[in-house]
Amino acid sequence: MRNVNIFLFLVSVLLIVLLPQEANGEVTGGTKRLIDKVNRKGPYIGIVIPNLFEMNPLLNYPEYKSSKLVIDVGGRRFRFGSIGEKQVVLVMTGLGMLNAGVTTQLLLSLFDIEGVVHYGIAGNANPSLNIGDVAIPQYWSHSALWSWQRYGNGPDDTLPLEDSGDYTRDIGYLNIANYSTDLESDNLLNNIWYQPEEIFPVDGTPEERQHAFWVPVDSSYFTLAKTLESLTLEGCLNTTTCLSTPPKVTTVERGTSASIYLDNAAYRTFIYDKFNISPVEMESAAVALISYQQRVPFIVIRALSDLAGGGEHSNEADTFITLAANNSVKAAAEFIKLIPSTKKDVSFASI
């Protein structure tokens, strides 16, 4: 009995030592050694994917070759493989800006990543584009960081904390009263002023903030992306359901993200007229902001699944989500094949 008590005591001590490490997300033991091994065989292109319905088409894409190697860290699963001559590591973020930012930071902190490719579906705010098109913006913004102005104040009134540099009127605002059905009345919701993100680049001074609203993708990646504009995309769901206009790949000026699913024609029109937005969705700006702060080249490839509230009937994503996901995967895979190779002679079998 005494030996049993001693054993239970030792197990309890071990758990007390180990559990805080797990709770704090510390990477130890076999996982740490495995990460070190794969990094010696890097670098990799990090492929950041919002959801399973966008990841599964890539897992089944003919030119994606899985190594069968998987590393689970911090609630995320990192899958290793190759596309063409490029070594890649895939990770799914989950919905929204917070998930996308946390996942991208984990990817860049843990692994030897030479570039990030983020793909998925998006709503479309640009009336010159169509469902099924793949849009590749040059700039991304997070458009849900706001200073919400009190009723009675207007464009000429200083925002709270503006003088100290916390907030600004430089980017512009949305006057909610402009969208009232009764144009004779005012609106207590007043104005929303768009704000840049505070960023802390790795080559900057810690705790010394910079600001960014329009985050540029890597210029060499954007130039490569232009060569995809002749790519043939899927135009039909089946033999009876096809798009009225053959889809295309196109580079555009701007996309925007917020943890908001946009299905509203008035706001869709506003952000296009105000900012020249094409794709609008929920993750890309977080991937852009993290990659930009870490000084890692990145690009975002989004296939348009719906008109973000601009269609005559119910949201089109219910119908075209699969087609759009497949088109985004094809464009992303073909883009990755264009990236100049830095591949080492490696074998995952030894890991």
mmCIF file of C-alpha atoms in Angstrom:
data_model
loop_
_atom_site.group_PDB
_atom_site.id
_atom_site.type_symbol
_atom_site.label_atom_id
_atom_site.label_comp_id
_atom_site.label_asym_id
_atom_site.label_seq_id
_atom_site.Cartn_x
_atom_site.Cartn_y
_atom_site.Cartn_z
ATOM 1 C CA MET A 1 0.000 0.000 0.000
ATOM 2 C CA ARG A 2 2.859 2.323 0.859
ATOM 3 C CA ASN A 3 4.375 1.805 -2.611
ATOM 4 C CA VAL A 4 1.034 2.694 -4.206
ATOM 5 C CA ASN A 5 0.851 5.917 -2.176
ATOM 6 C CA ILE A 6 4.403 6.830 -3.180
ATOM 7 C CA PHE A 7 3.527 6.162 -6.844
ATOM 8 C CA LEU A 8 0.394 8.328 -6.670
ATOM 9 C CA PHE A 9 2.370 11.078 -4.988
ATOM 10 C CA LEU A 10 5.010 11.037 -7.740
ATOM 11 C CA VAL A 11 2.335 11.088 -10.460
ATOM 12 C CA SER A 12 0.668 14.073 -8.756
ATOM 13 C CA VAL A 13 3.969 15.966 -8.612
ATOM 14 C CA LEU A 14 4.618 15.215 -12.271
ATOM 15 C CA LEU A 15 1.178 16.500 -13.268
ATOM 16 C CA ILE A 16 1.676 19.664 -11.216
ATOM 17 C CA VAL A 17 4.938 20.292 -13.085
ATOM 18 C CA LEU A 18 3.647 19.461 -16.559
ATOM 19 C CA LEU A 19 0.123 20.851 -16.602
ATOM 20 C CA PRO A 20 1.093 24.552 -16.338
ATOM 21 C CA GLN A 21 3.375 24.062 -19.362
ATOM 22 C CA GLU A 22 0.503 22.617 -21.383
ATOM 23 C CA ALA A 23 -1.883 25.310 -20.150
ATOM 24 C CA ASN A 24 0.523 28.052 -21.174
ATOM 25 C CA GLY A 25 0.921 26.583 -24.656
ATOM 26 C CA GLU A 26 4.606 25.793 -24.223
ATOM 27 C CA VAL A 27 5.970 23.479 -26.913
ATOM 28 C CA THR A 28 8.105 20.813 -25.246
ATOM 29 C CA GLY A 29 9.382 17.265 -25.629
ATOM 30 C CA GLY A 30 8.665 15.305 -28.789
ATOM 31 C CA THR A 31 6.699 18.103 -30.451
ATOM 32 C CA LYS A 32 9.584 20.534 -30.037
ATOM 33 C CA ARG A 33 12.049 18.014 -31.464
ATOM 34 C CA LEU A 34 9.744 17.324 -34.411
ATOM 35 C CA ILE A 35 9.424 21.051 -35.164
ATOM 36 C CA ASP A 36 13.211 21.419 -35.046
ATOM 37 C CA LYS A 37 13.563 18.532 -37.510
ATOM 38 C CA VAL A 38 11.107 19.891 -40.056
ATOM 39 C CA ASN A 39 12.675 23.334 -39.844
ATOM 40 C CA ARG A 40 16.045 21.880 -40.769
ATOM 41 C CA LYS A 41 14.364 20.695 -43.961
ATOM 42 C CA GLY A 42 12.736 24.062 -44.714
ATOM 43 C CA PRO A 43 11.908 26.662 -45.783
ATOM 44 C CA TYR A 44 8.204 26.237 -46.529
ATOM 45 C CA ILE A 45 5.372 28.163 -48.076
ATOM 46 C CA GLY A 46 2.714 28.548 -45.410
ATOM 47 C CA ILE A 47 -0.812 28.027 -46.762
ATOM 48 C CA VAL A 48 -3.377 29.606 -44.460
ATOM 49 C CA ILE A 49 -6.969 28.432 -45.017
ATOM 50 C CA PRO A 50 -10.100 29.682 -43.231
ATOM 51 C CA ASN A 51 -12.315 26.573 -43.061
ATOM 52 C CA LEU A 52 -12.578 22.862 -43.818
ATOM 53 C CA PHE A 53 -14.753 23.345 -46.911
ATOM 54 C CA GLU A 54 -11.929 25.467 -48.354
ATOM 55 C CA MET A 55 -9.145 23.133 -47.208
ATOM 56 C CA ASN A 56 -10.620 19.805 -48.370
ATOM 57 C CA PRO A 57 -10.426 20.678 -52.102
ATOM 58 C CA LEU A 58 -6.698 21.339 -51.681
ATOM 59 C CA LEU A 59 -6.154 18.064 -49.824
ATOM 60 C CA ASN A 60 -7.751 16.338 -52.841
ATOM 61 C CA TYR A 61 -6.084 18.526 -55.478
ATOM 62 C CA PRO A 62 -4.037 16.343 -57.890
ATOM 63 C CA GLU A 63 -0.857 18.397 -57.539
ATOM 64 C CA TYR A 64 -0.889 18.514 -53.765
ATOM 65 C CA LYS A 65 1.261 15.681 -52.414
ATOM 66 C CA SER A 66 0.806 14.979 -48.724
ATOM 67 C CA SER A 67 3.815 13.800 -46.717
ATOM 68 C CA LYS A 68 1.433 12.359 -44.080
ATOM 69 C CA LEU A 69 3.345 14.393 -41.508
ATOM 70 C CA VAL A 70 1.075 16.312 -39.121
ATOM 71 C CA ILE A 71 2.055 18.438 -36.110
ATOM 72 C CA ASP A 72 -0.630 19.589 -33.663
ATOM 73 C CA VAL A 73 0.177 22.685 -31.605
ATOM 74 C CA GLY A 74 -2.050 25.139 -29.754
ATOM 75 C CA GLY A 75 -5.278 23.694 -31.078
ATOM 76 C CA ARG A 76 -4.041 23.981 -34.685
ATOM 77 C CA ARG A 77 -3.034 21.177 -37.045
ATOM 78 C CA PHE A 78 -0.093 21.778 -39.375
ATOM 79 C CA ARG A 79 -0.022 19.448 -42.408
ATOM 80 C CA PHE A 80 3.137 19.074 -44.489
ATOM 81 C CA GLY A 81 3.418 18.285 -48.188
ATOM 82 C CA SER A 82 4.348 19.765 -51.531
ATOM 83 C CA ILE A 83 2.849 21.489 -54.559
ATOM 84 C CA GLY A 84 5.085 21.233 -57.598
ATOM 85 C CA GLU A 85 8.624 21.939 -56.395
ATOM 86 C CA LYS A 86 7.511 23.857 -53.322
ATOM 87 C CA GLN A 87 7.382 22.458 -49.809
ATOM 88 C CA VAL A 88 4.236 23.620 -48.075
ATOM 89 C CA VAL A 89 2.652 23.542 -44.642
ATOM 90 C CA LEU A 90 -1.133 23.864 -44.453
ATOM 91 C CA VAL A 91 -3.067 25.205 -41.473
ATOM 92 C CA MET A 92 -6.757 25.957 -40.974
ATOM 93 C CA THR A 93 -7.596 29.085 -38.995
ATOM 94 C CA GLY A 94 -11.297 28.904 -38.237
ATOM 95 C CA LEU A 95 -13.719 31.794 -38.652
ATOM 96 C CA GLY A 96 -12.874 35.451 -38.162
ATOM 97 C CA MET A 97 -10.039 37.885 -37.597
ATOM 98 C CA LEU A 98 -8.943 36.674 -34.175
ATOM 99 C CA ASN A 99 -8.588 33.040 -35.260
ATOM 100 C CA ALA A 100 -6.771 34.042 -38.439
ATOM 101 C CA GLY A 101 -4.318 36.288 -36.602
ATOM 102 C CA VAL A 102 -3.517 33.761 -33.872
ATOM 103 C CA THR A 103 -3.031 30.955 -36.398
ATOM 104 C CA THR A 104 -0.783 33.006 -38.689
ATOM 105 C CA GLN A 105 1.391 34.086 -35.765
ATOM 106 C CA LEU A 106 1.712 30.456 -34.622
ATOM 107 C CA LEU A 107 2.706 29.406 -38.136
ATOM 108 C CA LEU A 108 5.393 32.066 -38.427
ATOM 109 C CA SER A 109 6.688 31.591 -34.874
ATOM 110 C CA LEU A 110 7.011 27.806 -35.057
ATOM 111 C CA PHE A 111 8.159 27.069 -38.601
ATOM 112 C CA ASP A 112 10.687 28.211 -41.201
ATOM 113 C CA ILE A 113 8.278 30.055 -43.514
ATOM 114 C CA GLU A 114 9.533 31.905 -46.580
ATOM 115 C CA GLY A 115 6.131 33.139 -47.705
ATOM 116 C CA VAL A 116 2.420 32.965 -46.902
ATOM 117 C CA VAL A 117 -0.398 32.216 -49.328
ATOM 118 C CA HIS A 118 -3.895 32.728 -47.967
ATOM 119 C CA TYR A 119 -6.878 31.625 -50.037
ATOM 120 C CA GLY A 120 -10.619 31.079 -49.694
ATOM 121 C CA ILE A 121 -13.979 32.481 -50.723
ATOM 122 C CA ALA A 122 -15.289 36.035 -50.372
ATOM 123 C CA GLY A 123 -18.228 38.293 -50.984
ATOM 124 C CA ASN A 124 -17.972 40.689 -53.900
ATOM 125 C CA ALA A 125 -18.434 44.444 -53.564
ATOM 126 C CA ASN A 126 -17.185 45.310 -57.070
ATOM 127 C CA PRO A 127 -19.976 45.572 -59.667
ATOM 128 C CA SER A 128 -17.515 44.876 -62.508
ATOM 129 C CA LEU A 129 -16.689 41.403 -61.109
ATOM 130 C CA ASN A 130 -18.841 38.280 -61.041
ATOM 131 C CA ILE A 131 -19.483 35.230 -58.910
ATOM 132 C CA GLY A 132 -16.792 32.616 -59.527
ATOM 133 C CA ASP A 133 -14.092 35.194 -60.346
ATOM 134 C CA VAL A 134 -10.873 34.994 -58.351
ATOM 135 C CA ALA A 135 -9.780 38.399 -57.055
ATOM 136 C CA ILE A 136 -6.198 39.062 -55.918
ATOM 137 C CA PRO A 137 -5.936 42.479 -54.215
ATOM 138 C CA GLN A 138 -2.807 44.567 -53.910
ATOM 139 C CA TYR A 139 -3.882 46.028 -50.549
ATOM 140 C CA TRP A 140 -5.904 44.798 -47.566
ATOM 141 C CA SER A 141 -7.569 46.648 -44.718
ATOM 142 C CA HIS A 142 -9.321 45.758 -41.496
ATOM 143 C CA SER A 143 -12.491 47.838 -41.754
ATOM 144 C CA ALA A 144 -14.086 47.149 -38.367
ATOM 145 C CA LEU A 145 -11.756 49.153 -36.143
ATOM 146 C CA TRP A 146 -13.868 52.236 -35.491
ATOM 147 C CA SER A 147 -14.249 55.363 -33.439
ATOM 148 C CA TRP A 148 -18.010 55.736 -33.070
ATOM 149 C CA GLN A 149 -18.859 59.406 -32.751
ATOM 150 C CA ARG A 150 -21.418 60.659 -30.266
ATOM 151 C CA TYR A 151 -24.666 62.146 -31.514
ATOM 152 C CA GLY A 152 -24.437 65.870 -32.170
ATOM 153 C CA ASN A 153 -20.784 65.853 -33.239
ATOM 154 C CA GLY A 154 -19.783 65.944 -36.900
ATOM 155 C CA PRO A 155 -16.820 65.791 -39.290
ATOM 156 C CA ASP A 156 -15.292 68.985 -37.934
ATOM 157 C CA ASP A 157 -15.316 67.825 -34.311
ATOM 158 C CA THR A 158 -12.192 66.228 -32.877
ATOM 159 C CA LEU A 159 -12.607 62.594 -31.838
ATOM 160 C CA PRO A 160 -11.844 61.541 -28.255
ATOM 161 C CA LEU A 161 -8.083 60.896 -27.864
ATOM 162 C CA GLU A 162 -7.435 62.126 -31.407
ATOM 163 C CA ASP A 163 -4.997 64.770 -30.223
ATOM 164 C CA SER A 164 -2.865 62.127 -28.524
ATOM 165 C CA GLY A 165 -2.632 60.135 -31.751
ATOM 166 C CA ASP A 166 -4.923 57.270 -30.738
ATOM 167 C CA TYR A 167 -7.634 58.014 -33.301
ATOM 168 C CA THR A 168 -7.873 59.889 -36.590
ATOM 169 C CA ARG A 169 -10.336 61.349 -39.071
ATOM 170 C CA ASP A 170 -7.904 60.918 -41.969
ATOM 171 C CA ILE A 171 -9.397 57.722 -43.384
ATOM 172 C CA GLY A 172 -13.007 58.810 -43.445
ATOM 173 C CA TYR A 173 -16.390 57.921 -42.010
ATOM 174 C CA LEU A 174 -19.795 56.405 -42.572
ATOM 175 C CA ASN A 175 -22.739 58.663 -41.798
ATOM 176 C CA ILE A 176 -25.460 56.194 -40.861
ATOM 177 C CA ALA A 177 -28.202 58.799 -41.340
ATOM 178 C CA ASN A 178 -27.451 58.788 -45.080
ATOM 179 C CA TYR A 179 -29.002 55.314 -45.205
ATOM 180 C CA SER A 180 -32.213 56.072 -43.342
ATOM 181 C CA THR A 181 -35.466 55.303 -45.166
ATOM 182 C CA ASP A 182 -36.726 58.630 -43.824
ATOM 183 C CA LEU A 183 -34.247 61.126 -45.251
ATOM 184 C CA GLU A 184 -35.918 64.003 -43.400
ATOM 185 C CA SER A 185 -34.849 62.676 -39.984
ATOM 186 C CA ASP A 186 -31.490 62.392 -38.288
ATOM 187 C CA ASN A 187 -30.055 59.208 -36.800
ATOM 188 C CA LEU A 188 -28.825 58.767 -33.232
ATOM 189 C CA LEU A 189 -26.167 56.325 -34.440
ATOM 190 C CA ASN A 190 -24.376 59.275 -36.099
ATOM 191 C CA ASN A 191 -20.913 58.624 -37.656
ATOM 192 C CA ILE A 192 -18.466 55.729 -37.671
ATOM 193 C CA TRP A 193 -14.837 56.749 -38.304
ATOM 194 C CA TYR A 194 -12.506 54.122 -39.757
ATOM 195 C CA GLN A 195 -9.219 53.620 -37.939
ATOM 196 C CA PRO A 196 -5.825 52.114 -38.846
ATOM 197 C CA GLU A 197 -4.391 49.203 -36.907
ATOM 198 C CA GLU A 198 -1.563 49.720 -34.458
ATOM 199 C CA ILE A 199 1.326 47.539 -35.630
ATOM 200 C CA PHE A 200 4.653 46.572 -34.099
ATOM 201 C CA PRO A 201 7.002 45.298 -36.835
ATOM 202 C CA VAL A 202 9.779 42.873 -35.906
ATOM 203 C CA ASP A 203 12.341 45.359 -37.233
ATOM 204 C CA GLY A 204 10.831 48.228 -35.268
ATOM 205 C CA THR A 205 11.249 49.328 -31.666
ATOM 206 C CA PRO A 206 9.168 47.223 -29.234
ATOM 207 C CA GLU A 207 6.214 49.126 -27.724
ATOM 208 C CA GLU A 208 6.722 51.919 -30.268
ATOM 209 C CA ARG A 209 3.573 51.755 -32.341
ATOM 210 C CA GLN A 210 3.170 52.364 -36.025
ATOM 211 C CA HIS A 211 -0.118 52.525 -37.929
ATOM 212 C CA ALA A 212 -1.408 50.760 -41.037
ATOM 213 C CA PHE A 213 -4.794 50.768 -42.729
ATOM 214 C CA TRP A 214 -3.896 49.652 -46.266
ATOM 215 C CA VAL A 215 -1.464 46.749 -45.960
ATOM 216 C CA PRO A 216 0.359 45.924 -49.245
ATOM 217 C CA VAL A 217 0.916 42.343 -50.353
ATOM 218 C CA ASP A 218 4.422 41.407 -51.441
ATOM 219 C CA SER A 219 5.208 43.230 -54.691
ATOM 220 C CA SER A 220 6.987 40.268 -56.325
ATOM 221 C CA TYR A 221 4.096 37.966 -55.403
ATOM 222 C CA PHE A 222 1.622 40.462 -56.853
ATOM 223 C CA THR A 223 3.586 40.575 -60.111
ATOM 224 C CA LEU A 224 3.547 36.764 -60.264
ATOM 225 C CA ALA A 225 -0.198 36.775 -59.622
ATOM 226 C CA LYS A 226 -0.819 38.783 -62.780
ATOM 227 C CA THR A 227 0.376 35.797 -64.823
ATOM 228 C CA LEU A 228 -2.619 33.798 -63.539
ATOM 229 C CA GLU A 229 -5.086 35.973 -65.435
ATOM 230 C CA SER A 230 -5.211 33.466 -68.308
ATOM 231 C CA LEU A 231 -6.039 30.557 -65.969
ATOM 232 C CA THR A 232 -9.193 28.587 -66.842
ATOM 233 C CA LEU A 233 -11.585 28.260 -63.902
ATOM 234 C CA GLU A 234 -14.682 26.197 -63.180
ATOM 235 C CA GLY A 235 -17.880 27.755 -64.505
ATOM 236 C CA CYS A 236 -20.409 25.012 -63.745
ATOM 237 C CA LEU A 237 -21.571 23.254 -60.618
ATOM 238 C CA ASN A 238 -23.023 20.425 -62.677
ATOM 239 C CA THR A 239 -24.527 19.827 -66.122
ATOM 240 C CA THR A 240 -27.513 22.075 -65.386
ATOM 241 C CA THR A 241 -26.134 24.872 -63.168
ATOM 242 C CA CYS A 242 -23.540 27.165 -64.739
ATOM 243 C CA LEU A 243 -22.450 30.752 -64.292
ATOM 244 C CA SER A 244 -23.758 33.191 -66.886
ATOM 245 C CA THR A 245 -20.266 34.693 -67.301
ATOM 246 C CA PRO A 246 -17.120 32.525 -67.494
ATOM 247 C CA PRO A 247 -15.090 33.196 -64.340
ATOM 248 C CA LYS A 248 -11.626 34.719 -64.480
ATOM 249 C CA VAL A 249 -8.624 35.496 -62.308
ATOM 250 C CA THR A 250 -8.022 39.212 -61.893
ATOM 251 C CA THR A 251 -5.758 41.425 -59.826
ATOM 252 C CA VAL A 252 -7.585 44.293 -58.117
ATOM 253 C CA GLU A 253 -6.638 47.245 -55.996
ATOM 254 C CA ARG A 254 -8.225 46.553 -52.602
ATOM 255 C CA GLY A 255 -9.925 44.008 -50.369
ATOM 256 C CA THR A 256 -11.217 44.352 -46.832
ATOM 257 C CA SER A 257 -11.935 42.134 -43.834
ATOM 258 C CA ALA A 258 -13.975 42.284 -40.645
ATOM 259 C CA SER A 259 -15.411 39.664 -38.316
ATOM 260 C CA ILE A 260 -18.784 40.421 -39.898
ATOM 261 C CA TYR A 261 -20.592 38.420 -42.574
ATOM 262 C CA LEU A 262 -21.671 41.060 -45.080
ATOM 263 C CA ASP A 263 -25.040 40.503 -46.785
ATOM 264 C CA ASN A 264 -26.208 44.090 -47.119
ATOM 265 C CA ALA A 265 -26.477 45.979 -50.402
ATOM 266 C CA ALA A 266 -26.226 49.481 -48.909
ATOM 267 C CA TYR A 267 -22.986 48.812 -47.067
ATOM 268 C CA ARG A 268 -21.619 46.867 -50.038
ATOM 269 C CA THR A 269 -22.170 49.926 -52.239
ATOM 270 C CA PHE A 270 -20.712 52.263 -49.632
ATOM 271 C CA ILE A 271 -17.397 50.417 -49.206
ATOM 272 C CA TYR A 272 -16.966 50.090 -52.964
ATOM 273 C CA ASP A 273 -17.665 53.779 -53.576
ATOM 274 C CA LYS A 274 -15.611 54.905 -50.576
ATOM 275 C CA PHE A 275 -12.616 52.564 -50.789
ATOM 276 C CA ASN A 276 -12.765 50.752 -54.170
ATOM 277 C CA ILE A 277 -13.174 47.399 -52.411
ATOM 278 C CA SER A 278 -13.559 44.171 -54.395
ATOM 279 C CA PRO A 279 -13.478 41.079 -52.115
ATOM 280 C CA VAL A 280 -14.955 41.441 -48.640
ATOM 281 C CA GLU A 281 -14.627 38.683 -46.052
ATOM 282 C CA MET A 282 -13.576 37.807 -42.505
ATOM 283 C CA GLU A 283 -9.908 36.722 -42.236
ATOM 284 C CA SER A 284 -7.495 38.074 -44.849
ATOM 285 C CA ALA A 285 -6.613 41.376 -43.184
ATOM 286 C CA ALA A 286 -5.466 39.522 -40.059
ATOM 287 C CA VAL A 287 -3.194 37.275 -42.146
ATOM 288 C CA ALA A 288 -1.937 40.384 -43.939
ATOM 289 C CA LEU A 289 -1.262 42.341 -40.745
ATOM 290 C CA ILE A 290 0.641 39.511 -39.040
ATOM 291 C CA SER A 291 2.692 38.681 -42.155
ATOM 292 C CA TYR A 292 3.448 42.366 -42.734
ATOM 293 C CA GLN A 293 4.604 42.889 -39.139
ATOM 294 C CA GLN A 294 6.775 39.772 -39.339
ATOM 295 C CA ARG A 295 8.186 40.944 -42.706
ATOM 296 C CA VAL A 296 7.191 37.687 -44.418
ATOM 297 C CA PRO A 297 6.048 37.926 -48.066
ATOM 298 C CA PHE A 298 2.355 37.153 -48.460
ATOM 299 C CA ILE A 299 -0.521 37.229 -50.892
ATOM 300 C CA VAL A 300 -4.274 36.652 -50.621
ATOM 301 C CA ILE A 301 -6.341 34.833 -53.252
ATOM 302 C CA ARG A 302 -10.120 34.975 -52.846
ATOM 303 C CA ALA A 303 -12.805 33.507 -55.127
ATOM 304 C CA LEU A 304 -16.102 35.389 -55.158
ATOM 305 C CA SER A 305 -19.000 33.259 -53.947
ATOM 306 C CA ASP A 306 -21.710 35.911 -53.577
ATOM 307 C CA LEU A 307 -22.553 39.585 -54.074
ATOM 308 C CA ALA A 308 -22.430 40.540 -50.370
ATOM 309 C CA GLY A 309 -26.104 41.497 -50.360
ATOM 310 C CA GLY A 310 -26.180 42.980 -53.858
ATOM 311 C CA GLY A 311 -28.122 40.150 -55.499
ATOM 312 C CA GLU A 312 -31.860 40.185 -56.109
ATOM 313 C CA HIS A 313 -32.546 37.012 -54.147
ATOM 314 C CA SER A 314 -31.060 35.102 -51.183
ATOM 315 C CA ASN A 315 -27.303 35.034 -50.645
ATOM 316 C CA GLU A 316 -25.651 33.331 -53.603
ATOM 317 C CA ALA A 317 -23.023 31.577 -51.457
ATOM 318 C CA ASP A 318 -25.638 28.944 -50.624
ATOM 319 C CA THR A 319 -25.391 27.882 -54.273
ATOM 320 C CA PHE A 320 -21.867 28.737 -55.395
ATOM 321 C CA ILE A 321 -19.709 28.134 -52.308
ATOM 322 C CA THR A 322 -18.282 24.848 -53.659
ATOM 323 C CA LEU A 323 -17.487 26.271 -57.088
ATOM 324 C CA ALA A 324 -15.809 29.324 -55.551
ATOM 325 C CA ALA A 325 -13.783 27.194 -53.117
ATOM 326 C CA ASN A 326 -12.546 25.007 -55.986
ATOM 327 C CA ASN A 327 -11.553 28.058 -58.031
ATOM 328 C CA SER A 328 -9.655 29.566 -55.104
ATOM 329 C CA VAL A 329 -7.742 26.307 -54.606
ATOM 330 C CA LYS A 330 -6.796 26.086 -58.281
ATOM 331 C CA ALA A 331 -5.547 29.665 -58.363
ATOM 332 C CA ALA A 332 -3.604 29.242 -55.106
ATOM 333 C CA ALA A 333 -1.970 25.987 -56.209
ATOM 334 C CA GLU A 334 -0.989 27.409 -59.591
ATOM 335 C CA PHE A 335 0.405 30.501 -57.901
ATOM 336 C CA ILE A 336 2.543 28.445 -55.522
ATOM 337 C CA LYS A 337 4.046 26.573 -58.466
ATOM 338 C CA LEU A 338 5.213 29.931 -59.861
ATOM 339 C CA ILE A 339 7.201 30.908 -56.757
ATOM 340 C CA PRO A 340 10.948 30.455 -57.388
ATOM 341 C CA SER A 341 12.078 27.265 -55.663
ATOM 342 C CA THR A 342 14.462 27.160 -52.709
ATOM 343 C CA LYS A 343 13.740 23.477 -52.070
ATOM 344 C CA LYS A 344 16.386 21.365 -50.364
ATOM 345 C CA ASP A 345 16.833 17.659 -51.022
ATOM 346 C CA VAL A 346 14.594 16.383 -48.247
ATOM 347 C CA SER A 347 12.633 13.324 -47.255
ATOM 348 C CA PHE A 348 9.834 13.480 -44.728
ATOM 349 C CA ALA A 349 10.169 9.722 -44.269
ATOM 350 C CA SER A 350 13.145 10.360 -41.990
ATOM 351 C CA ILE A 351 11.140 12.593 -39.665
#
